[in-house]
Short mmCIF file of C-alpha atoms and ligand atoms in Angstrom, two decimals:
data_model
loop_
_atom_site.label_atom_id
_atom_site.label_comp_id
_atom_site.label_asym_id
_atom_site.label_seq_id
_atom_site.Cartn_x
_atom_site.Cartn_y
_atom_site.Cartn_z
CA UNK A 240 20.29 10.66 -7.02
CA UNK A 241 19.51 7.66 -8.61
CA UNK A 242 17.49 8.53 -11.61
CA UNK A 243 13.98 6.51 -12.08
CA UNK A 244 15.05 4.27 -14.91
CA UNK A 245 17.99 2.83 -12.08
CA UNK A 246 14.82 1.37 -10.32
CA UNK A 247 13.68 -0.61 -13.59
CA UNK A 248 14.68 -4.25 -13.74
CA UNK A 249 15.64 -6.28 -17.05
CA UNK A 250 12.18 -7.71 -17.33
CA UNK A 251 9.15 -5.86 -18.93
CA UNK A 252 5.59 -5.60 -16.97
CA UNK A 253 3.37 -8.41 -18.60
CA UNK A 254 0.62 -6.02 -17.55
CA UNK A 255 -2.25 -5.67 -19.66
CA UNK A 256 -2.19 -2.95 -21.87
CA UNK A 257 -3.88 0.23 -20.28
CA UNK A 258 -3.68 -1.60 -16.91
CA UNK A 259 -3.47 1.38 -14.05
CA UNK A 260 -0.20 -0.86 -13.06
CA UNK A 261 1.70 0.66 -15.33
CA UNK A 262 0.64 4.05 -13.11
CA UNK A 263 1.72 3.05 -10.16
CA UNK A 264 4.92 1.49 -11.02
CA UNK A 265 6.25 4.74 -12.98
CA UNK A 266 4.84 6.89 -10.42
CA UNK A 267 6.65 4.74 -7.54
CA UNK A 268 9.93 4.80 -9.16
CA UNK A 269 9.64 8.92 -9.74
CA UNK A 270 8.78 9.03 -5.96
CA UNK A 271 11.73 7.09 -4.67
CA UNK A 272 14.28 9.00 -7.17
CA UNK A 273 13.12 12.09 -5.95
CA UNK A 274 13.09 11.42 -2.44
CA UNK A 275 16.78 10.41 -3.17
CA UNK A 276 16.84 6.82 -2.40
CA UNK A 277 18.54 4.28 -4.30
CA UNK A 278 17.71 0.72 -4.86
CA UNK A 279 20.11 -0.57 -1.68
CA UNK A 280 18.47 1.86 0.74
CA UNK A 281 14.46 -0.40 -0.04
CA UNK A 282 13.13 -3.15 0.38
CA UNK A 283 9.88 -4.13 -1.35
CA UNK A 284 7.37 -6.84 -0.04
CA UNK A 285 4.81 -7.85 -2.54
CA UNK A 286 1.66 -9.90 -2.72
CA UNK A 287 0.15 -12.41 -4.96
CA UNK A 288 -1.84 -10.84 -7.61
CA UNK A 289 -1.34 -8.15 -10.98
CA UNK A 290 -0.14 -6.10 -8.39
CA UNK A 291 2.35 -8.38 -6.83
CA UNK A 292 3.99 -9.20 -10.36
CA UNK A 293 5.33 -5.68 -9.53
CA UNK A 294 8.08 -7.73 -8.09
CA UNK A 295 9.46 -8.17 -11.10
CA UNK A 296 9.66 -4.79 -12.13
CA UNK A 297 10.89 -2.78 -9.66
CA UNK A 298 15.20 -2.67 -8.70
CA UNK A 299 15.11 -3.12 -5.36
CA UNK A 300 15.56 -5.56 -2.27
CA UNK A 301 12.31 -7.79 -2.91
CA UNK A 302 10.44 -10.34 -1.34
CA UNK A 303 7.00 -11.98 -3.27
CA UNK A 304 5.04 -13.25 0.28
CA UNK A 305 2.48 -15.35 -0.23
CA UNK A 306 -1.47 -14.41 -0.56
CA UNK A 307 -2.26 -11.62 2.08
CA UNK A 308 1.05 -12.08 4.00
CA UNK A 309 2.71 -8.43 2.97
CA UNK A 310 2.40 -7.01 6.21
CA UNK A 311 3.67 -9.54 8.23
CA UNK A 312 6.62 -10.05 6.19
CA UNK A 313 7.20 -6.15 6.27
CA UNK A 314 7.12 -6.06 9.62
CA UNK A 315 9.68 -8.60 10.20
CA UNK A 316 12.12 -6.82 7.82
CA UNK A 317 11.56 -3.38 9.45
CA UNK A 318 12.20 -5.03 12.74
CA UNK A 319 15.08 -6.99 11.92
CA UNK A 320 16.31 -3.89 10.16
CA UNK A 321 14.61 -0.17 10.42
CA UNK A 322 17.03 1.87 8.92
CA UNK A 323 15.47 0.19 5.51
CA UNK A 324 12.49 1.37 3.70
CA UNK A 325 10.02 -0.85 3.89
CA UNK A 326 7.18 -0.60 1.54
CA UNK A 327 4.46 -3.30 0.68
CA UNK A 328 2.18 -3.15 -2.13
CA UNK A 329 -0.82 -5.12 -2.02
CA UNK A 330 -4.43 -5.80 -4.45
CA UNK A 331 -7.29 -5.42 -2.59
CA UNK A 332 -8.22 -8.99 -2.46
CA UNK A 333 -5.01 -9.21 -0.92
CA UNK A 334 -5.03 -6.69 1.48
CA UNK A 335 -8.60 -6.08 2.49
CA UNK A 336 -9.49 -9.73 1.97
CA UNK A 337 -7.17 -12.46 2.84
CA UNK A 338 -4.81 -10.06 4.76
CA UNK A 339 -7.44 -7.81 6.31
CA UNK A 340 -6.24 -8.57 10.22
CA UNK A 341 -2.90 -7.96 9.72
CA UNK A 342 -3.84 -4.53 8.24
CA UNK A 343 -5.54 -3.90 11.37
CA UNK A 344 -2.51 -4.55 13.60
CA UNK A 345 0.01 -2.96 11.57
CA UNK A 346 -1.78 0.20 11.39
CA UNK A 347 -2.23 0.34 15.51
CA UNK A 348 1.35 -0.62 15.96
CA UNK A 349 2.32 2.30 13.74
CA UNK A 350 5.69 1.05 12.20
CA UNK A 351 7.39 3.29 9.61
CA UNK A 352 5.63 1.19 6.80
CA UNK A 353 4.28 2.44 3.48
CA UNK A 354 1.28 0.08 2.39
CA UNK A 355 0.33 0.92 -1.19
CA UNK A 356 -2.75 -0.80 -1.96
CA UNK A 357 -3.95 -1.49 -5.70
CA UNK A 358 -7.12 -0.96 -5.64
CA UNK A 359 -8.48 -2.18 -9.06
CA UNK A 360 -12.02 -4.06 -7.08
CA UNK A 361 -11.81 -6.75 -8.26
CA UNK A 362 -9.30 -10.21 -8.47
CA UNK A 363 -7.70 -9.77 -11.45
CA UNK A 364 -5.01 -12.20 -11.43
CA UNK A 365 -7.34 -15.15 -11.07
CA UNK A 366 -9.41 -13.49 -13.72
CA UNK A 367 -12.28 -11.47 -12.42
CA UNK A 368 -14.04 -12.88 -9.75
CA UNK A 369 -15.57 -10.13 -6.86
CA UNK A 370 -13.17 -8.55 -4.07
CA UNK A 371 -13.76 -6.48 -0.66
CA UNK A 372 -13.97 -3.51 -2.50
CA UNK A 373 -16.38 -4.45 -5.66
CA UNK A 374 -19.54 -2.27 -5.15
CA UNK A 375 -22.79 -3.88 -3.97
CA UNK A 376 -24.53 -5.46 -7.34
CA UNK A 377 -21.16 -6.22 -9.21
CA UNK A 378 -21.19 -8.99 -12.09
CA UNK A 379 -18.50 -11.07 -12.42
CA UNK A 380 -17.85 -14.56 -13.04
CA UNK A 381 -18.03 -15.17 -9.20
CA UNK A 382 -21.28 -13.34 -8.31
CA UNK A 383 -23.59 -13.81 -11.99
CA UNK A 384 -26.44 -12.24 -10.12
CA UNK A 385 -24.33 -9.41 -8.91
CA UNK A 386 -22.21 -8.87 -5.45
CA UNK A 387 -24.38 -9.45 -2.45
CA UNK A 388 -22.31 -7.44 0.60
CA UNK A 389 -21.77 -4.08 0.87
CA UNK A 390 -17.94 -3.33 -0.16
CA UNK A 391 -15.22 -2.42 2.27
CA UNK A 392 -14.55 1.05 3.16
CA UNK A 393 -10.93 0.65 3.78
CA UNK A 394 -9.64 4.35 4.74
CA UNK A 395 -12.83 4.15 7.36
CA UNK A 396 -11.78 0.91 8.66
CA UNK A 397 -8.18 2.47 9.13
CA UNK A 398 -8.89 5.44 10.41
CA UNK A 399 -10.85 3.79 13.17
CA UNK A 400 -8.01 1.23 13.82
CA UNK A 401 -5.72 4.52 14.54
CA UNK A 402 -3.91 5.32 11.31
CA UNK A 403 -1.57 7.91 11.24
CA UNK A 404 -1.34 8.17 7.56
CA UNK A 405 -4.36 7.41 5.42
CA UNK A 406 -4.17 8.59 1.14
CA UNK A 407 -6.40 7.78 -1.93
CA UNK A 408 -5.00 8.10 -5.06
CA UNK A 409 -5.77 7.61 -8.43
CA UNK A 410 -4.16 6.11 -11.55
CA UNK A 411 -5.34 8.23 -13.84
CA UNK A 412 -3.46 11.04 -12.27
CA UNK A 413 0.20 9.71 -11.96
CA UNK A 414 2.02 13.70 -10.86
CA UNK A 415 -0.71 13.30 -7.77
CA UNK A 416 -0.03 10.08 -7.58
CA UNK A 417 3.81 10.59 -7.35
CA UNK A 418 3.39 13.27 -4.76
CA UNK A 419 0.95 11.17 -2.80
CA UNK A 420 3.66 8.49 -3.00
CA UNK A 421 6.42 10.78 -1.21
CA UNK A 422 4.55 11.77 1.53
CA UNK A 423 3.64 8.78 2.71
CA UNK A 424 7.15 7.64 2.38
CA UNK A 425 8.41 9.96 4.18
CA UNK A 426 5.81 10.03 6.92
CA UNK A 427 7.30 8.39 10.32
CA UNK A 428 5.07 5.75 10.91
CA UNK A 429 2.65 3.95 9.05
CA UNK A 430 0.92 5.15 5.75
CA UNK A 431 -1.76 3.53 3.54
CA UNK A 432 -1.79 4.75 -0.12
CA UNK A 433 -4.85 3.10 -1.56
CA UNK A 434 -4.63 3.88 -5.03
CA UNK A 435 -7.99 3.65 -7.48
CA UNK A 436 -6.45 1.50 -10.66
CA UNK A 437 -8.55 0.88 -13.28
CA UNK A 438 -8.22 -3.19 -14.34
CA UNK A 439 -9.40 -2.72 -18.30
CA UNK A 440 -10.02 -6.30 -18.68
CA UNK A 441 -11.91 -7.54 -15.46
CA UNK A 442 -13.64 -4.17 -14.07
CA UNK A 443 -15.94 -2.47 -16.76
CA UNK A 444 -17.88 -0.42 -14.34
CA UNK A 445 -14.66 1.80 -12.32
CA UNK A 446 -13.14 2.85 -15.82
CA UNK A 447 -10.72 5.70 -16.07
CA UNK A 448 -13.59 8.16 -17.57
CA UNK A 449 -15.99 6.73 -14.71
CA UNK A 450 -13.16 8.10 -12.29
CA UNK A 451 -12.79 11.64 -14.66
CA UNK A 452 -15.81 12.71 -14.05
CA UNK A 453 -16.11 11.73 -10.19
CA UNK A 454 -12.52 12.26 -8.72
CA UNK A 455 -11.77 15.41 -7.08
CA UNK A 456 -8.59 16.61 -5.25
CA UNK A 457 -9.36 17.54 -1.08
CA UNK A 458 -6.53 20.10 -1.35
CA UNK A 459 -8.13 21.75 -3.91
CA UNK A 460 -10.86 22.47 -1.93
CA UNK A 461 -8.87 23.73 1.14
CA UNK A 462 -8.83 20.31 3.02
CA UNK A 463 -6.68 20.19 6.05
CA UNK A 464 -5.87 16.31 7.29
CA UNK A 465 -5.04 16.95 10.88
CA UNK A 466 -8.67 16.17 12.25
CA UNK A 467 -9.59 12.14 12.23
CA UNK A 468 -13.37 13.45 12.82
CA UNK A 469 -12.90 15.54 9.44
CA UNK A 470 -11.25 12.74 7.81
CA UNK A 471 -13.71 10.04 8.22
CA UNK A 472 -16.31 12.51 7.24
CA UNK A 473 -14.67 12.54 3.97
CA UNK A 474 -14.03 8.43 3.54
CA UNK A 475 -17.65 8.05 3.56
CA UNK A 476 -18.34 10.33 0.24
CA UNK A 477 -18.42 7.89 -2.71
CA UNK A 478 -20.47 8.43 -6.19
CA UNK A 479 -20.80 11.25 -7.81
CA UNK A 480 -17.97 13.11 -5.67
CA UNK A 481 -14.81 11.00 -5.30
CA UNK A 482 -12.04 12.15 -3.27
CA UNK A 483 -8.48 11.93 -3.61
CA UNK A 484 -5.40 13.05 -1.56
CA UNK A 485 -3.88 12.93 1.99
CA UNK A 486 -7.24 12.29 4.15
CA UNK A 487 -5.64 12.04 7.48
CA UNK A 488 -1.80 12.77 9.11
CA UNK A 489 -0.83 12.65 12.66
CA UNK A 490 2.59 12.42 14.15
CA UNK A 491 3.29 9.81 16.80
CA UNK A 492 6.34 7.81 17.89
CA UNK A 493 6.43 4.56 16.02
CA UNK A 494 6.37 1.06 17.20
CA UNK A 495 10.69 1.11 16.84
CA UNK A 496 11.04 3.99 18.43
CA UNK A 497 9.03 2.46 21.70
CA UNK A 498 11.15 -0.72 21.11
CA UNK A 499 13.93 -0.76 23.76
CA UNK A 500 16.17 -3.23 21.62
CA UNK A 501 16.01 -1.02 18.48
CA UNK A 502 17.17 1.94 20.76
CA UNK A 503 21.06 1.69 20.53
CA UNK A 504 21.48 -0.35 16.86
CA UNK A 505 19.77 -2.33 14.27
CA UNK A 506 19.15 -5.92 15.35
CA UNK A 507 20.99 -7.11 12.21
CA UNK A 508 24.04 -4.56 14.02
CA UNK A 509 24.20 -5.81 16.89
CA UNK A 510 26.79 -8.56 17.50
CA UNK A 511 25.29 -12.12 18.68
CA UNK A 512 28.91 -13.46 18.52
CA UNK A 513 29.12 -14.07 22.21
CA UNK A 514 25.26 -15.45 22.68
CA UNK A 515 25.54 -19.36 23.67
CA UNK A 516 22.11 -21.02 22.58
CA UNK A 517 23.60 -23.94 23.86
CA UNK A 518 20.74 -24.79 26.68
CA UNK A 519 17.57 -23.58 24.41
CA UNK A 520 18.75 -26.29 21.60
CA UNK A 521 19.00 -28.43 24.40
CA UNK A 522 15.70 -27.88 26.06
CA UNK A 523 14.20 -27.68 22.75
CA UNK A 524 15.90 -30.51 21.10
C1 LIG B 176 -3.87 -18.62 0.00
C2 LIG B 176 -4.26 -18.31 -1.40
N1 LIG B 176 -5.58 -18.23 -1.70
C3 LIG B 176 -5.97 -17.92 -2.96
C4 LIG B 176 -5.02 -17.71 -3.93
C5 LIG B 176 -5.46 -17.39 -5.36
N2 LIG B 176 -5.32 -16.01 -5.67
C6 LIG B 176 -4.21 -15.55 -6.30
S1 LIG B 176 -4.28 -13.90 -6.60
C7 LIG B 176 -5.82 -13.81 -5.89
C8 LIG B 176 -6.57 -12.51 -5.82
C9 LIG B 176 -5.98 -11.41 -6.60
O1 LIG B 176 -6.73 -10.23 -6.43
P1 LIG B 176 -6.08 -8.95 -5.81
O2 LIG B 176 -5.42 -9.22 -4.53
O3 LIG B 176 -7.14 -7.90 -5.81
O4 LIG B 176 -4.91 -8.59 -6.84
P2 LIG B 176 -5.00 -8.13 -8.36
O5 LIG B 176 -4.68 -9.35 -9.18
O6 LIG B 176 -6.36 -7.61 -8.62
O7 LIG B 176 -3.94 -7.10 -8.46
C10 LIG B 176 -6.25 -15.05 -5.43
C11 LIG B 176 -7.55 -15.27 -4.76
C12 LIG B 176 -3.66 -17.80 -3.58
N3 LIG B 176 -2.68 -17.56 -4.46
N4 LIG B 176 -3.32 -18.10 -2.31
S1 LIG B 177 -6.16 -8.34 -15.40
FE1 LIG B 177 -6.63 -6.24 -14.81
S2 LIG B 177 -5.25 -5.79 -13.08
FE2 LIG B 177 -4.47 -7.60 -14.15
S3 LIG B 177 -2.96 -6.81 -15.61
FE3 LIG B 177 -4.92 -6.99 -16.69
S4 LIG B 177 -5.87 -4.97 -16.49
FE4 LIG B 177 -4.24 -5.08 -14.96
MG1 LIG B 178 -7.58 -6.52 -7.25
#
């Protein structure tokens, strides 16, 4: 079992210091050592942002896509080879901004994807101007007189697109974080983990003792995530209540297991040797 330090690269997060990055990227690499994968078995997609300089930190196959291009990129690799774990990790400007549609679509197509989402709510790597996710009346740099729209509700919007998989987490609470982490991973099909991550330098409003005193666990409260009614029920309550946890699971095949060219081999198994393209250049040319 490869032990988390194996997942650490030679380079140090340049993460600021108290960042909830530095939650998520310990918690990640506990959760893949303990599921017993090693670094050859992964391969990482990451998007521009804080969160995407995770790239940098983590051992493992990598790719840094451009702005709000993680999915798209995931999906290729997963396709091209599914006996890989794919996992992307995304901000929220990111995901729910730029790369909102291809959320969308990935979740109905239900690949074995794990999306973990940073939610910090605000851009941080462009320093501090509003996201999807900042709440309505948020100051920053971008929106002096505070955020006009009403902010995203992104395990709603999911749920309702047909997610089979839908966590919060929070990075303040790294164990539940770490657990949160292996389920989703090992879920067959596709799993959002948005995780709450306090930016300390852009985001003075979602702190970590704002979180304290509003976070509270759904399994503690005898929460079962097998009804989507239930679940959405749940994504709604924000304020003084905050919940964390698995909100929603549901088995169902995935999009490689309904895809008849996946069924005997890999694609990058199967041998093109014999394949003349001859014609298409041709035609093409
Ligand atoms: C196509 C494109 N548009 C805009 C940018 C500039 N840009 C870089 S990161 C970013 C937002 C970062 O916010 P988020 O995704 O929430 O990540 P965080 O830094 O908060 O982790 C933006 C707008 C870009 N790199 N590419
Ligand atoms: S700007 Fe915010 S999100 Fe980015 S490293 Fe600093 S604290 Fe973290
Ligand atoms: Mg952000």
């Amino acid at each position: 079992m490869a032990k988390p330090e194996e997942f650490n690269t030679p380079y140090s997060p340049t993460w600021c210091p108290g960042c909830g990055n530095f939650s998520i990227w310990n918690s990640l690499k506990k959760a893949l050592s303990e599921l017993e994968l090693a670094p050859k078995d992964i391969a990482m997609v990451y998007g521009i942002g804080c969160s995407g300089n995770m790239n940098n930190f983590v051992n493992t196959y990598a790719f840094h896509a451009i702005h709000g291009r993680t999915l798209p990129v995931a999906t290729g690799i997963k396709l091209a080879n599914h006996k890989l774990q794919v996992i992307a990790v995304s901000g929220d400007g990111d995901g729910y901004g730029i790369g909102i549609a291809h959320l969308i679509h990935a979740v109905r197509r239900n690949l074995n994807l794990t999306y973990i989402v940073h939610n910090n709510m605000v851009y941080g790597l462009t320093t501090g101007q509003t996201s999807p996710t900042s709440g309505k009346g948020f100051v920053t740099k971008s929106t002096p007189g505070g955020a006009i729209e009403e902010a995203i509700n992104p395990l709603a919007l999911t749920l309702s697109a047909g997610a089979t998989f839908i966590a919060r987490g929070f990075a303040g609470d790294m164990p539940g974080l770490t657990e949160l982490l292996k389920e989703a991973i090992r879920h067959q099909g596709f799993s959002l983990v948005d995780v709450l991550q306090p930016c300390v330098t852009f985001n003075r409003v979602n702190t970590y003792q704002w979180y304290k005193k509003r976070v509270y666990k759904l399994e503690e409260e005898g929460y079962k995530p097998d009804e989507r009614e239930r679940a959405f029920a749940r994504s709604q309550e924000w304020g003084e209540r905050i919940p964390i946890g698995i909100f929603y699971r549901e088995s169902r095949k995935t999009y490689e297991d309904e895809l008849p060219a996946l069924a005997q081999s890999s694609l990058v198994e199967q041998d093109i040797g014999d394949i003349d393209i001859t014609q298409a250049m041709e035609e093409f040319a």
